[in-house]
Amino acid sequence: LQALYLLNDAFVHEQSQRVAGRVMAQTADAKKRISNAYELLFARPPVSDEVAGGIAFIERAQARLREDGMTDGVEKEAWCAYVRVLFRLNEFVYLD
């Protein structure tokens, strides 16, 4: 149930918009945005595979949104989706 909550809840979507907006406002460089998101959410830098996976996700999300006919806000929506993915990582949900 927790995974469904993090996928569908309006509060989670609102918070992902806030985090994505914050990350996007800091820089236009995707690698730096991903690094900033990791620092903000996990208090650590991402490893190279995480950066590569993040960039690939953003590119696929933007392409998918454009295929679905979205023209305005594609970049922001892709980053919001990426932040929601980060919210669902065990590292974010559970404390060690």
PDB file of C-alpha atoms in Angstrom:
ATOM      1  CA  LEU A   1       0.000   0.000   0.000  1.00  0.00           C
ATOM      2  CA  GLN A   2       2.853   2.369   0.741  1.00  0.00           C
ATOM      3  CA  ALA A   3       4.152   2.077  -2.843  1.00  0.00           C
ATOM      4  CA  LEU A   4       0.699   2.938  -4.207  1.00  0.00           C
ATOM      5  CA  TYR A   5       0.499   5.922  -1.869  1.00  0.00           C
ATOM      6  CA  LEU A   6       3.846   7.218  -3.090  1.00  0.00           C
ATOM      7  CA  LEU A   7       2.706   6.713  -6.681  1.00  0.00           C
ATOM      8  CA  ASN A   8      -0.752   8.262  -6.576  1.00  0.00           C
ATOM      9  CA  ASP A   9      -1.216  10.605  -3.622  1.00  0.00           C
ATOM     10  CA  ALA A  10      -1.813  14.302  -4.343  1.00  0.00           C
ATOM     11  CA  PHE A  11       0.525  15.307  -1.499  1.00  0.00           C
ATOM     12  CA  VAL A  12       3.366  13.302  -3.044  1.00  0.00           C
ATOM     13  CA  HIS A  13       2.713  14.899  -6.436  1.00  0.00           C
ATOM     14  CA  GLU A  14       2.714  18.362  -4.865  1.00  0.00           C
ATOM     15  CA  GLN A  15       5.977  17.707  -3.044  1.00  0.00           C
ATOM     16  CA  SER A  16       7.590  16.299  -6.178  1.00  0.00           C
ATOM     17  CA  GLN A  17       6.660  19.518  -7.991  1.00  0.00           C
ATOM     18  CA  ARG A  18       8.298  21.554  -5.237  1.00  0.00           C
ATOM     19  CA  VAL A  19      11.483  19.503  -5.211  1.00  0.00           C
ATOM     20  CA  ALA A  20      11.672  19.425  -9.019  1.00  0.00           C
ATOM     21  CA  GLY A  21      11.152  23.193  -9.175  1.00  0.00           C
ATOM     22  CA  ARG A  22      13.893  23.733  -6.619  1.00  0.00           C
ATOM     23  CA  VAL A  23      16.329  21.463  -8.460  1.00  0.00           C
ATOM     24  CA  MET A  24      15.494  23.010 -11.844  1.00  0.00           C
ATOM     25  CA  ALA A  25      15.952  26.549 -10.526  1.00  0.00           C
ATOM     26  CA  GLN A  26      19.516  25.830  -9.418  1.00  0.00           C
ATOM     27  CA  THR A  27      20.955  24.906 -12.813  1.00  0.00           C
ATOM     28  CA  ALA A  28      20.056  23.922 -16.372  1.00  0.00           C
ATOM     29  CA  ASP A  29      22.589  21.063 -16.454  1.00  0.00           C
ATOM     30  CA  ALA A  30      20.876  17.674 -16.041  1.00  0.00           C
ATOM     31  CA  LYS A  31      23.842  16.037 -14.287  1.00  0.00           C
ATOM     32  CA  LYS A  32      24.021  18.851 -11.759  1.00  0.00           C
ATOM     33  CA  ARG A  33      20.261  18.690 -11.227  1.00  0.00           C
ATOM     34  CA  ILE A  34      20.495  14.989 -10.470  1.00  0.00           C
ATOM     35  CA  SER A  35      23.396  15.607  -8.105  1.00  0.00           C
ATOM     36  CA  ASN A  36      21.435  18.356  -6.368  1.00  0.00           C
ATOM     37  CA  ALA A  37      18.400  16.087  -6.023  1.00  0.00           C
ATOM     38  CA  TYR A  38      20.500  13.337  -4.459  1.00  0.00           C
ATOM     39  CA  GLU A  39      22.145  15.769  -2.066  1.00  0.00           C
ATOM     40  CA  LEU A  40      18.752  17.153  -1.076  1.00  0.00           C
ATOM     41  CA  LEU A  41      16.924  13.832  -0.682  1.00  0.00           C
ATOM     42  CA  PHE A  42      19.692  11.447   0.403  1.00  0.00           C
ATOM     43  CA  ALA A  43      22.448  13.722   1.760  1.00  0.00           C
ATOM     44  CA  ARG A  44      24.973  12.143  -0.589  1.00  0.00           C
ATOM     45  CA  PRO A  45      26.173  12.508  -4.168  1.00  0.00           C
ATOM     46  CA  PRO A  46      24.897  10.047  -6.770  1.00  0.00           C
ATOM     47  CA  VAL A  47      27.186   7.383  -8.210  1.00  0.00           C
ATOM     48  CA  SER A  48      27.799   7.432 -11.963  1.00  0.00           C
ATOM     49  CA  ASP A  49      25.187   4.732 -12.674  1.00  0.00           C
ATOM     50  CA  GLU A  50      22.553   6.757 -10.836  1.00  0.00           C
ATOM     51  CA  VAL A  51      23.379   9.852 -12.890  1.00  0.00           C
ATOM     52  CA  ALA A  52      23.260   7.883 -16.149  1.00  0.00           C
ATOM     53  CA  GLY A  53      19.976   6.238 -15.149  1.00  0.00           C
ATOM     54  CA  GLY A  54      18.506   9.598 -14.178  1.00  0.00           C
ATOM     55  CA  ILE A  55      19.431  11.209 -17.481  1.00  0.00           C
ATOM     56  CA  ALA A  56      18.018   8.252 -19.406  1.00  0.00           C
ATOM     57  CA  PHE A  57      14.787   8.430 -17.389  1.00  0.00           C
ATOM     58  CA  ILE A  58      14.380  12.177 -18.000  1.00  0.00           C
ATOM     59  CA  GLU A  59      14.982  11.756 -21.741  1.00  0.00           C
ATOM     60  CA  ARG A  60      12.493   8.867 -22.006  1.00  0.00           C
ATOM     61  CA  ALA A  61       9.911  10.712 -19.944  1.00  0.00           C
ATOM     62  CA  GLN A  62      10.176  13.819 -22.107  1.00  0.00           C
ATOM     63  CA  ALA A  63       9.900  11.749 -25.295  1.00  0.00           C
ATOM     64  CA  ARG A  64       6.866   9.886 -23.925  1.00  0.00           C
ATOM     65  CA  LEU A  65       5.135  13.111 -22.885  1.00  0.00           C
ATOM     66  CA  ARG A  66       5.702  14.601 -26.338  1.00  0.00           C
ATOM     67  CA  GLU A  67       4.399  11.411 -27.977  1.00  0.00           C
ATOM     68  CA  ASP A  68       1.271  11.750 -25.846  1.00  0.00           C
ATOM     69  CA  GLY A  69       0.747  15.255 -27.240  1.00  0.00           C
ATOM     70  CA  MET A  70       2.056  17.383 -24.383  1.00  0.00           C
ATOM     71  CA  THR A  71       3.738  20.568 -25.591  1.00  0.00           C
ATOM     72  CA  ASP A  72       3.971  22.864 -22.571  1.00  0.00           C
ATOM     73  CA  GLY A  73       5.716  21.902 -19.355  1.00  0.00           C
ATOM     74  CA  VAL A  74       7.319  18.730 -20.693  1.00  0.00           C
ATOM     75  CA  GLU A  75      10.635  19.321 -18.944  1.00  0.00           C
ATOM     76  CA  LYS A  76       9.027  20.149 -15.594  1.00  0.00           C
ATOM     77  CA  GLU A  77       6.690  17.148 -15.730  1.00  0.00           C
ATOM     78  CA  ALA A  78       9.604  14.823 -16.560  1.00  0.00           C
ATOM     79  CA  TRP A  79      11.563  16.143 -13.587  1.00  0.00           C
ATOM     80  CA  CYS A  80       8.521  15.775 -11.324  1.00  0.00           C
ATOM     81  CA  ALA A  81       8.216  12.151 -12.422  1.00  0.00           C
ATOM     82  CA  TYR A  82      11.921  11.608 -11.729  1.00  0.00           C
ATOM     83  CA  VAL A  83      11.590  13.043  -8.227  1.00  0.00           C
ATOM     84  CA  ARG A  84       8.632  10.731  -7.572  1.00  0.00           C
ATOM     85  CA  VAL A  85      10.887   7.824  -8.555  1.00  0.00           C
ATOM     86  CA  LEU A  86      13.470   9.022  -6.038  1.00  0.00           C
ATOM     87  CA  PHE A  87      10.742   9.292  -3.391  1.00  0.00           C
ATOM     88  CA  ARG A  88       9.992   5.585  -3.889  1.00  0.00           C
ATOM     89  CA  LEU A  89      13.558   4.393  -3.339  1.00  0.00           C
ATOM     90  CA  ASN A  90      14.110   2.415  -0.153  1.00  0.00           C
ATOM     91  CA  GLU A  91      16.875   4.845   0.735  1.00  0.00           C
ATOM     92  CA  PHE A  92      14.308   7.639   0.931  1.00  0.00           C
ATOM     93  CA  VAL A  93      11.507   5.676   2.582  1.00  0.00           C
ATOM     94  CA  TYR A  94      13.445   3.755   5.240  1.00  0.00           C
ATOM     95  CA  LEU A  95      16.121   4.855   7.695  1.00  0.00           C
ATOM     96  CA  ASP A  96      19.084   2.577   8.359  1.00  0.00           C
TER      97      ASP A  96
END
